[in-house]
mmCIF file with all atom_site columns, C-alpha atoms in Angstrom:
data_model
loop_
_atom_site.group_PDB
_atom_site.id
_atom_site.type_symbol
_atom_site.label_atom_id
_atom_site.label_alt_id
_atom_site.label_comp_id
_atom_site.label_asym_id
_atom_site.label_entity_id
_atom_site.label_seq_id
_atom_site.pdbx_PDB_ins_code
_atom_site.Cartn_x
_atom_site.Cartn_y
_atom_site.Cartn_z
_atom_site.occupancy
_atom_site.B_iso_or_equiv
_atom_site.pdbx_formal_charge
_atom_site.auth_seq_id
_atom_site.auth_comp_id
_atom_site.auth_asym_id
_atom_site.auth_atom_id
_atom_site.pdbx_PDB_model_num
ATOM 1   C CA . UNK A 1 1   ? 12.896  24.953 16.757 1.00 43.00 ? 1   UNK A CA 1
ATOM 2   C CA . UNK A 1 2   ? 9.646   27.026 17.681 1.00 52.00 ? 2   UNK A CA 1
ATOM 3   C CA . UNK A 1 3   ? 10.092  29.230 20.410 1.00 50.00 ? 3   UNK A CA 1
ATOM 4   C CA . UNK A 1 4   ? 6.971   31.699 21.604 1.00 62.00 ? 4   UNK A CA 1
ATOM 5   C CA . UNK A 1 5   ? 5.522   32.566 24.761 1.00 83.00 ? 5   UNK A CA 1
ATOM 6   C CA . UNK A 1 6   ? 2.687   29.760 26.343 1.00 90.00 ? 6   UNK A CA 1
ATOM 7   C CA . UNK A 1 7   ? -0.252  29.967 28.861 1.00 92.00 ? 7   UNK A CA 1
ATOM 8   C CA . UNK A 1 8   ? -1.133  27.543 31.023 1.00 94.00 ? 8   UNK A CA 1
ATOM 9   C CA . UNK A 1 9   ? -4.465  26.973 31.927 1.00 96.00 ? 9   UNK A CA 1
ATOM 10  C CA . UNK A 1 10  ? -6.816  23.730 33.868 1.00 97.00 ? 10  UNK A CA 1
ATOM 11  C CA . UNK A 1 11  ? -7.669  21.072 32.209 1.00 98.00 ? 11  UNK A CA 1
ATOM 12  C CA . UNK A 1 12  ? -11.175 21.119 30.492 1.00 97.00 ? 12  UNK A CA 1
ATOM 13  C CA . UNK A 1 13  ? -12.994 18.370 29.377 1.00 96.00 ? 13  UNK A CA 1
ATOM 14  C CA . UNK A 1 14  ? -13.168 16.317 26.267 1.00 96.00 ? 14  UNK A CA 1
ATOM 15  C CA . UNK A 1 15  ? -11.760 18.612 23.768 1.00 96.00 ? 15  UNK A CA 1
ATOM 16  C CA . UNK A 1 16  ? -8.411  19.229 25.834 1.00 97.00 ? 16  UNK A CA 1
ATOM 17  C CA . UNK A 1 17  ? -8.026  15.381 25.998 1.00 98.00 ? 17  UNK A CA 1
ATOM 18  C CA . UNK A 1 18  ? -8.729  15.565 22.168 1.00 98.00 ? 18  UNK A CA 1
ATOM 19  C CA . UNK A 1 19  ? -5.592  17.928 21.716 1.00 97.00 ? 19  UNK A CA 1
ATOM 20  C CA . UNK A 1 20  ? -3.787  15.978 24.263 1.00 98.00 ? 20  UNK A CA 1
ATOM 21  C CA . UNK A 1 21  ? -3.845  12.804 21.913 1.00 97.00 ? 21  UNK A CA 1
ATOM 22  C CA . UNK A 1 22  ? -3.080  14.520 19.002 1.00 97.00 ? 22  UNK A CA 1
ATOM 23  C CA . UNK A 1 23  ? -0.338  15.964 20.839 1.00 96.00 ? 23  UNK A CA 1
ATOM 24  C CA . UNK A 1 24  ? 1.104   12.932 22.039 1.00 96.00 ? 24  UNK A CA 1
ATOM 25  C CA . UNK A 1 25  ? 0.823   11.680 17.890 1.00 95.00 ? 25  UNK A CA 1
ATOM 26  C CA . UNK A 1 26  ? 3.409   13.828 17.116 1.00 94.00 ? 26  UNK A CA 1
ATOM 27  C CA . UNK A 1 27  ? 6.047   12.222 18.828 1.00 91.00 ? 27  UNK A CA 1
ATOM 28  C CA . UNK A 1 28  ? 9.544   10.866 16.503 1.00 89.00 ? 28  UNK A CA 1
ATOM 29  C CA . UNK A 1 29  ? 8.517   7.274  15.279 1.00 89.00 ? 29  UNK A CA 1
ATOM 30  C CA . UNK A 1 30  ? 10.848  5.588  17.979 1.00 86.00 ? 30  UNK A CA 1
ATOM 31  C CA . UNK A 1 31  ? 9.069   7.346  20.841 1.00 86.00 ? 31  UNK A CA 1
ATOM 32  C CA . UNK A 1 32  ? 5.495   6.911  19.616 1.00 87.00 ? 32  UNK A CA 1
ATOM 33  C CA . UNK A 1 33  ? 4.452   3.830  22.587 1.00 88.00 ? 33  UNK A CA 1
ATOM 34  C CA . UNK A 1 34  ? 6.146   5.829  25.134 1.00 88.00 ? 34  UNK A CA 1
ATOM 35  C CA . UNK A 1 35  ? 3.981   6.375  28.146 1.00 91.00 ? 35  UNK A CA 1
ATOM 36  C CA . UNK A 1 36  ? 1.476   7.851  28.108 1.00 94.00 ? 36  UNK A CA 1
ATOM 37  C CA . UNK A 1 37  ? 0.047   6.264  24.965 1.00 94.00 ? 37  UNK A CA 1
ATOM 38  C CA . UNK A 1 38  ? -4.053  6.863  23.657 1.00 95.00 ? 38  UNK A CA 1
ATOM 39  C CA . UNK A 1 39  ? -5.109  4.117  26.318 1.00 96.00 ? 39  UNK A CA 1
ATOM 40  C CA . UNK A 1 40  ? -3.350  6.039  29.259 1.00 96.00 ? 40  UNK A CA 1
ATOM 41  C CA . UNK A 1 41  ? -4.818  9.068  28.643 1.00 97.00 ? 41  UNK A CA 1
ATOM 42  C CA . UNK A 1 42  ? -8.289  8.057  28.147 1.00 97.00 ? 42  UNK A CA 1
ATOM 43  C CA . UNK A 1 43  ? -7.887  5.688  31.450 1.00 96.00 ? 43  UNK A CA 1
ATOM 44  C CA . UNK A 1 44  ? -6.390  8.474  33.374 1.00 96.00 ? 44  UNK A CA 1
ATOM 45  C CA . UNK A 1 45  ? -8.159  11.855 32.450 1.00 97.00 ? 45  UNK A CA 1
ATOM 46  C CA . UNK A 1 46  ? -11.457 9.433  33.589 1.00 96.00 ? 46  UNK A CA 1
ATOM 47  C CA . UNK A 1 47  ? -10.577 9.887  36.644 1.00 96.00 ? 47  UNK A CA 1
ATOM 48  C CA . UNK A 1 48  ? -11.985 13.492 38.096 1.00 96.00 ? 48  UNK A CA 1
ATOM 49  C CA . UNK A 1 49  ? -8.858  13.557 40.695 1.00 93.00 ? 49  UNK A CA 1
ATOM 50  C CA . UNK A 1 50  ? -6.343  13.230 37.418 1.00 95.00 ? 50  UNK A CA 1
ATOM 51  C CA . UNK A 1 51  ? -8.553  16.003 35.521 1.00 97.00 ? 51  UNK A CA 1
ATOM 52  C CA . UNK A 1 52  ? -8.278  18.496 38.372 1.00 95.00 ? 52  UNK A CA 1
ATOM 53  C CA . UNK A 1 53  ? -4.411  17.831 38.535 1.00 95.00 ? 53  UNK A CA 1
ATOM 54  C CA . UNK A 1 54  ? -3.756  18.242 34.895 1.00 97.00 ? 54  UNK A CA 1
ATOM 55  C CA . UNK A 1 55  ? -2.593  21.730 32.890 1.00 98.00 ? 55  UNK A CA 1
ATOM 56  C CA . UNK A 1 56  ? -2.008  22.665 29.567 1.00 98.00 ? 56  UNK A CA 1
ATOM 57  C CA . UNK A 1 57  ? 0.348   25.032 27.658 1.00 96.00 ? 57  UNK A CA 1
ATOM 58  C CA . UNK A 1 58  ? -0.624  27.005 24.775 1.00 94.00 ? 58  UNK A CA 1
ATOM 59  C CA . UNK A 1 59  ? 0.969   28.990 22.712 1.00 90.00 ? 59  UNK A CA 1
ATOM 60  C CA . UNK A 1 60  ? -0.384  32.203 21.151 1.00 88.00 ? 60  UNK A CA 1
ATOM 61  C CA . UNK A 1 61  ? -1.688  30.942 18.278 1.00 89.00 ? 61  UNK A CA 1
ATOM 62  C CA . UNK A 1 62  ? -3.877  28.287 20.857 1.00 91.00 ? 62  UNK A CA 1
ATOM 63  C CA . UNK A 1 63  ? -1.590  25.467 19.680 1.00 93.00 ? 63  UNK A CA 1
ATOM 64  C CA . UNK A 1 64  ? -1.387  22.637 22.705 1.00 96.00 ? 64  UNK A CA 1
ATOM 65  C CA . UNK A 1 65  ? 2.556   22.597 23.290 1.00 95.00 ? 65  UNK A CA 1
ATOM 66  C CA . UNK A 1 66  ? 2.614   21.163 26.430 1.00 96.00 ? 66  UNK A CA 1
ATOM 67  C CA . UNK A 1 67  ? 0.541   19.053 29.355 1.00 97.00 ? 67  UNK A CA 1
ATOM 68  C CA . UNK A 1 68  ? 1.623   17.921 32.508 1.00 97.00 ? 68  UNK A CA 1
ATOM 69  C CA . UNK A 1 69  ? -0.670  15.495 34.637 1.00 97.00 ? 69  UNK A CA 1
ATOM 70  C CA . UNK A 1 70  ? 0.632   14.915 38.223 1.00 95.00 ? 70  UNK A CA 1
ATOM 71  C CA . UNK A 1 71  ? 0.006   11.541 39.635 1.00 91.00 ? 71  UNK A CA 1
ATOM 72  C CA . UNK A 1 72  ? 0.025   11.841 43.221 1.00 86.00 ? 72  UNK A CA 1
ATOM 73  C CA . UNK A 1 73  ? -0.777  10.501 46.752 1.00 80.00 ? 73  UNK A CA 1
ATOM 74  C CA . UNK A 1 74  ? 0.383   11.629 50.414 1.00 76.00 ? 74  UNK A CA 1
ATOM 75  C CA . UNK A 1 75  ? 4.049   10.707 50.322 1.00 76.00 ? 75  UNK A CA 1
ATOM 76  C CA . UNK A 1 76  ? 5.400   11.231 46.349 1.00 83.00 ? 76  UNK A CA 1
ATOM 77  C CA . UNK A 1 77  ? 3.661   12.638 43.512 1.00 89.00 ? 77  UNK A CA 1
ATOM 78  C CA . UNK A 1 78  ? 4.854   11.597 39.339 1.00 92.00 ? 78  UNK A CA 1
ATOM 79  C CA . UNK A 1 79  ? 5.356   14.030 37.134 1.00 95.00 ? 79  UNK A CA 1
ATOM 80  C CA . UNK A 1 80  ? 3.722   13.023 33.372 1.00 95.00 ? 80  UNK A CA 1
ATOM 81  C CA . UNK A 1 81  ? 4.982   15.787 31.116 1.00 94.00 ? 81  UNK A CA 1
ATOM 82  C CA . UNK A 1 82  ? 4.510   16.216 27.188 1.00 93.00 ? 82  UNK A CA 1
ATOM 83  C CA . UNK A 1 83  ? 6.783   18.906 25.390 1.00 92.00 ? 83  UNK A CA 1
ATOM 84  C CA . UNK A 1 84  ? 5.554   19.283 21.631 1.00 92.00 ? 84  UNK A CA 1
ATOM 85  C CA . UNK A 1 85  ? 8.731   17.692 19.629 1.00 87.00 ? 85  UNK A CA 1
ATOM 86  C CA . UNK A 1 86  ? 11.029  20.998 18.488 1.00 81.00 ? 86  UNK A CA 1
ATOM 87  C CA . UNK A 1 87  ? 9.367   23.644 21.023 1.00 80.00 ? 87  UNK A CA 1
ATOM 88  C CA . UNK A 1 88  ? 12.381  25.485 22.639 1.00 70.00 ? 88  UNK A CA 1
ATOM 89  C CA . UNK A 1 89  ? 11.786  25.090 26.473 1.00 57.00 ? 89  UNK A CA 1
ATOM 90  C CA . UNK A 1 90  ? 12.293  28.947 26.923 1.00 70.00 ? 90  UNK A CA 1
ATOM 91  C CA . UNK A 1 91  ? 10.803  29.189 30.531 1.00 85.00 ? 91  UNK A CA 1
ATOM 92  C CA . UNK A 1 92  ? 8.322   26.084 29.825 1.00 90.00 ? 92  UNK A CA 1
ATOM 93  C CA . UNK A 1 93  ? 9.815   23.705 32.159 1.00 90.00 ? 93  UNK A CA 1
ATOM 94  C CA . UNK A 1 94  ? 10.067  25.943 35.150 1.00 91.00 ? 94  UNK A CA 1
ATOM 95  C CA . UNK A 1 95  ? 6.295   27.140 34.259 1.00 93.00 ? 95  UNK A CA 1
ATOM 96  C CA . UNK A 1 96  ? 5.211   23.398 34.644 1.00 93.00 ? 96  UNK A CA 1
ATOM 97  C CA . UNK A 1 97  ? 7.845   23.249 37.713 1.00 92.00 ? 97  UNK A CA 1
ATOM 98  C CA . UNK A 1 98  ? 6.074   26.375 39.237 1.00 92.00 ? 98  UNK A CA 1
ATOM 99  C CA . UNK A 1 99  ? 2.277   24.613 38.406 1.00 94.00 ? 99  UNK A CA 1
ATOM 100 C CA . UNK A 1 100 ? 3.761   21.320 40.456 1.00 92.00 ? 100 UNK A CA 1
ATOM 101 C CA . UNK A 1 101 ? 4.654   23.483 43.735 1.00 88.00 ? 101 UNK A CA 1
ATOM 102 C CA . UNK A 1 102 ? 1.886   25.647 43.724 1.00 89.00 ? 102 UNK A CA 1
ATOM 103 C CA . UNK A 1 103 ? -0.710  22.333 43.634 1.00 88.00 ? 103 UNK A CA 1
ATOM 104 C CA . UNK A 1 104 ? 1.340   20.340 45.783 1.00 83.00 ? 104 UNK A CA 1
ATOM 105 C CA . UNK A 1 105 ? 1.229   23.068 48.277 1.00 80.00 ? 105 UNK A CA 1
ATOM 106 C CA . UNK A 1 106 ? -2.544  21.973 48.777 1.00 75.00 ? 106 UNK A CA 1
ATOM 107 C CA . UNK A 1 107 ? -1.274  18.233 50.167 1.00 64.00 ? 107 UNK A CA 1
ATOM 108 C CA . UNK A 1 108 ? -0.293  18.619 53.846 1.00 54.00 ? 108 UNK A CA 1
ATOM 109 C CA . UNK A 1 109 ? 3.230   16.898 53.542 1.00 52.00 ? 109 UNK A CA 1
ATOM 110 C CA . UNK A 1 110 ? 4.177   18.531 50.264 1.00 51.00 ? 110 UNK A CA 1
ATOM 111 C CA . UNK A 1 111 ? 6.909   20.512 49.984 1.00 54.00 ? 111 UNK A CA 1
ATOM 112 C CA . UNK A 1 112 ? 8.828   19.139 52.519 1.00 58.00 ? 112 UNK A CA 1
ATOM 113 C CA . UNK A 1 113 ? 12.114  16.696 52.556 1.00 60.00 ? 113 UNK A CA 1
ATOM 114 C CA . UNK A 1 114 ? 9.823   13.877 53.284 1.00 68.00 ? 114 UNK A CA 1
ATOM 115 C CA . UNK A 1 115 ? 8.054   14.698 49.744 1.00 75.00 ? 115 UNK A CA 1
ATOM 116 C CA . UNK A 1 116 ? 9.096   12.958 46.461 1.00 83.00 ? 116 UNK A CA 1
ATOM 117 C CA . UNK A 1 117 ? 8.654   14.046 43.369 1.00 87.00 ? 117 UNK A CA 1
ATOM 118 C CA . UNK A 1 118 ? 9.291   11.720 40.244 1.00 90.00 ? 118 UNK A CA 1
ATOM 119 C CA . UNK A 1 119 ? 9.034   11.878 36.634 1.00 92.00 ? 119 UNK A CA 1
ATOM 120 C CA . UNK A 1 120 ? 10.173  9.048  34.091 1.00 88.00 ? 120 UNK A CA 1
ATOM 121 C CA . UNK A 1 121 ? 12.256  9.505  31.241 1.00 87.00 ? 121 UNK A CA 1
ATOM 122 C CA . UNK A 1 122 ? 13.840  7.443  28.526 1.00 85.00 ? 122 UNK A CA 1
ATOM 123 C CA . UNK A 1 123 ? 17.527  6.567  28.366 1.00 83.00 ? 123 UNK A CA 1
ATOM 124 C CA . UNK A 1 124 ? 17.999  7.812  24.870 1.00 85.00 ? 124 UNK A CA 1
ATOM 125 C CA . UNK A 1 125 ? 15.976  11.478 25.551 1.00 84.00 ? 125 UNK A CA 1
ATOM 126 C CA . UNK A 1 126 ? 19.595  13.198 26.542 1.00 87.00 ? 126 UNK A CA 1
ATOM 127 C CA . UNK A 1 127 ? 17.312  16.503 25.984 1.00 85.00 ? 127 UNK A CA 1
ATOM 128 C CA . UNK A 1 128 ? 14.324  15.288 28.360 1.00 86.00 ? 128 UNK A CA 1
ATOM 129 C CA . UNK A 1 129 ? 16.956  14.424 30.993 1.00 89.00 ? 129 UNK A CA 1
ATOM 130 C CA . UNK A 1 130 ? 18.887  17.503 31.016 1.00 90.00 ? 130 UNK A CA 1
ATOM 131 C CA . UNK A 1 131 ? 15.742  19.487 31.150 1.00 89.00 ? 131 UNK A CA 1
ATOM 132 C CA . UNK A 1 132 ? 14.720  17.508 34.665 1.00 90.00 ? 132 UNK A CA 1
ATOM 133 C CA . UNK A 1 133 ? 18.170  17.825 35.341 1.00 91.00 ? 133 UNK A CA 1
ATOM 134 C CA . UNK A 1 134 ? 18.030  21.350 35.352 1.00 89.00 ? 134 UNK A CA 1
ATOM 135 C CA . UNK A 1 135 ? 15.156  21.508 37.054 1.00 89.00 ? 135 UNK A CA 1
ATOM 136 C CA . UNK A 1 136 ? 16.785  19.869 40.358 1.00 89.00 ? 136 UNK A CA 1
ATOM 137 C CA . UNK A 1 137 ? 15.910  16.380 39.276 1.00 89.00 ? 137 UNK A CA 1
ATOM 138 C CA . UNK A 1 138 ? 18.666  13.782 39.961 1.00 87.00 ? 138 UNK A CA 1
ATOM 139 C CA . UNK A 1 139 ? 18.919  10.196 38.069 1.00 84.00 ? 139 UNK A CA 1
ATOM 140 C CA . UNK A 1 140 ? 17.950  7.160  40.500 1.00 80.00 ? 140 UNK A CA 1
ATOM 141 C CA . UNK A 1 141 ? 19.835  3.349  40.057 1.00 74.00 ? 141 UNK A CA 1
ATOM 142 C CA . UNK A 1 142 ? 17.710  1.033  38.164 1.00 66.00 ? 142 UNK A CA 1
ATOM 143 C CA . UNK A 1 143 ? 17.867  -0.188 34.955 1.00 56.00 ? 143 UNK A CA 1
ATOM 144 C CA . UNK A 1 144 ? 15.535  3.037  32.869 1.00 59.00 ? 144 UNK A CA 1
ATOM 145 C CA . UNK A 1 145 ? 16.510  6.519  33.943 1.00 62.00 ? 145 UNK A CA 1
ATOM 146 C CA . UNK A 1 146 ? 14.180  7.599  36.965 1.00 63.00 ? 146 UNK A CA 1
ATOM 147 C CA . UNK A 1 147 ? 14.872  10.680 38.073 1.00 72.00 ? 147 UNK A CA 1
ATOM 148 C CA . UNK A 1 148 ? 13.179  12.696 41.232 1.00 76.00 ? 148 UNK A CA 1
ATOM 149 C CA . UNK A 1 149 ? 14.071  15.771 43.278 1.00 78.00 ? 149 UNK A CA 1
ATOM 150 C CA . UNK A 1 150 ? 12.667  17.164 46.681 1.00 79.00 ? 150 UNK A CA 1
ATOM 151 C CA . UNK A 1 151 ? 10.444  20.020 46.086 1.00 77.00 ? 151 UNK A CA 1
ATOM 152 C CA . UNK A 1 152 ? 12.246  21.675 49.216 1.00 78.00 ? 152 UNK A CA 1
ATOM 153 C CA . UNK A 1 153 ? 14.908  22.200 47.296 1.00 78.00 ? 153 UNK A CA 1
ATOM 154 C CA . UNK A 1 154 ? 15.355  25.198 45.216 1.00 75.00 ? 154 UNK A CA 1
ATOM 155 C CA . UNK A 1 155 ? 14.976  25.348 41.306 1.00 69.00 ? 155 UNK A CA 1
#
């Protein structure tokens, strides 16, 4: 497991979706079409509204560890979230978590009960779902795990 302190920073341009895709290639053989795949992320980082609310994690060697795009529109928002395969969360997650409230604090209904946040998951990720878990995210009915939390709610 690699553990090490990150940086987040704005998404910027061609060469972060560049280290996006090969970030997304390192994923276990079983998880490699999971969403999003090459097509998504070309599709969606065309898209100036999904470039301004995407972020990236570094570590300190400038190694891509982590993105998180946030899908959104007046009522809910989806959380897409890449963790590097073996990176130790240590703080990571709430990082992203923090990124989420602050943006969302720019929509006029965020942050309150009425506001939804989501974020897809598979079934067999028991480490991706206790991560959201922690994080105040609670599993929905439905045949794949969907799990959301308000973002009045603490952390």
């Amino acid at each position: 497991m690699r553990t090490n302190t990150v940086s987040g920073r704005a998404y910027a341009g061609p060469q972060d979706l560049q280290a996006m895709l090969a970030l997304i290639k390192q994923r276990p053989p079983g998880q490699a079409t999971d969403f999003p795949g090459f097509t998504d992320l070309h599709e969606l980082l065309a898209i100036p509204k999904t470039q301004a609310d995407t972020r990236l994690w570094a570590d300190l060697d400038d190694r891509l560890v982590c993105f998180a795009i946030l899908d959104r529109d007046q009522a809910s928002a989806n959380l897409i979230i890449e963790i590097a395969p073996g990176w130790q969360a240590g703080g990571l997650p709430e990082q992203v978590m923090g990124w989420v409230e602050a943006s969302l604090q720019k929509t006029s209904t965020a942050l309150t009960g009425a506001f939804l946040l989501e974020a897809g998951v598979r079934s067999d990720n028991p480490a991706r779902i206790n991560m959201l878990e922690e994080l105040g995210f609670e599993r929905q009915t439905g045949g794949a795990v969907h799990m959301e939390r308000f973002l009045s709610d603490p952390i």
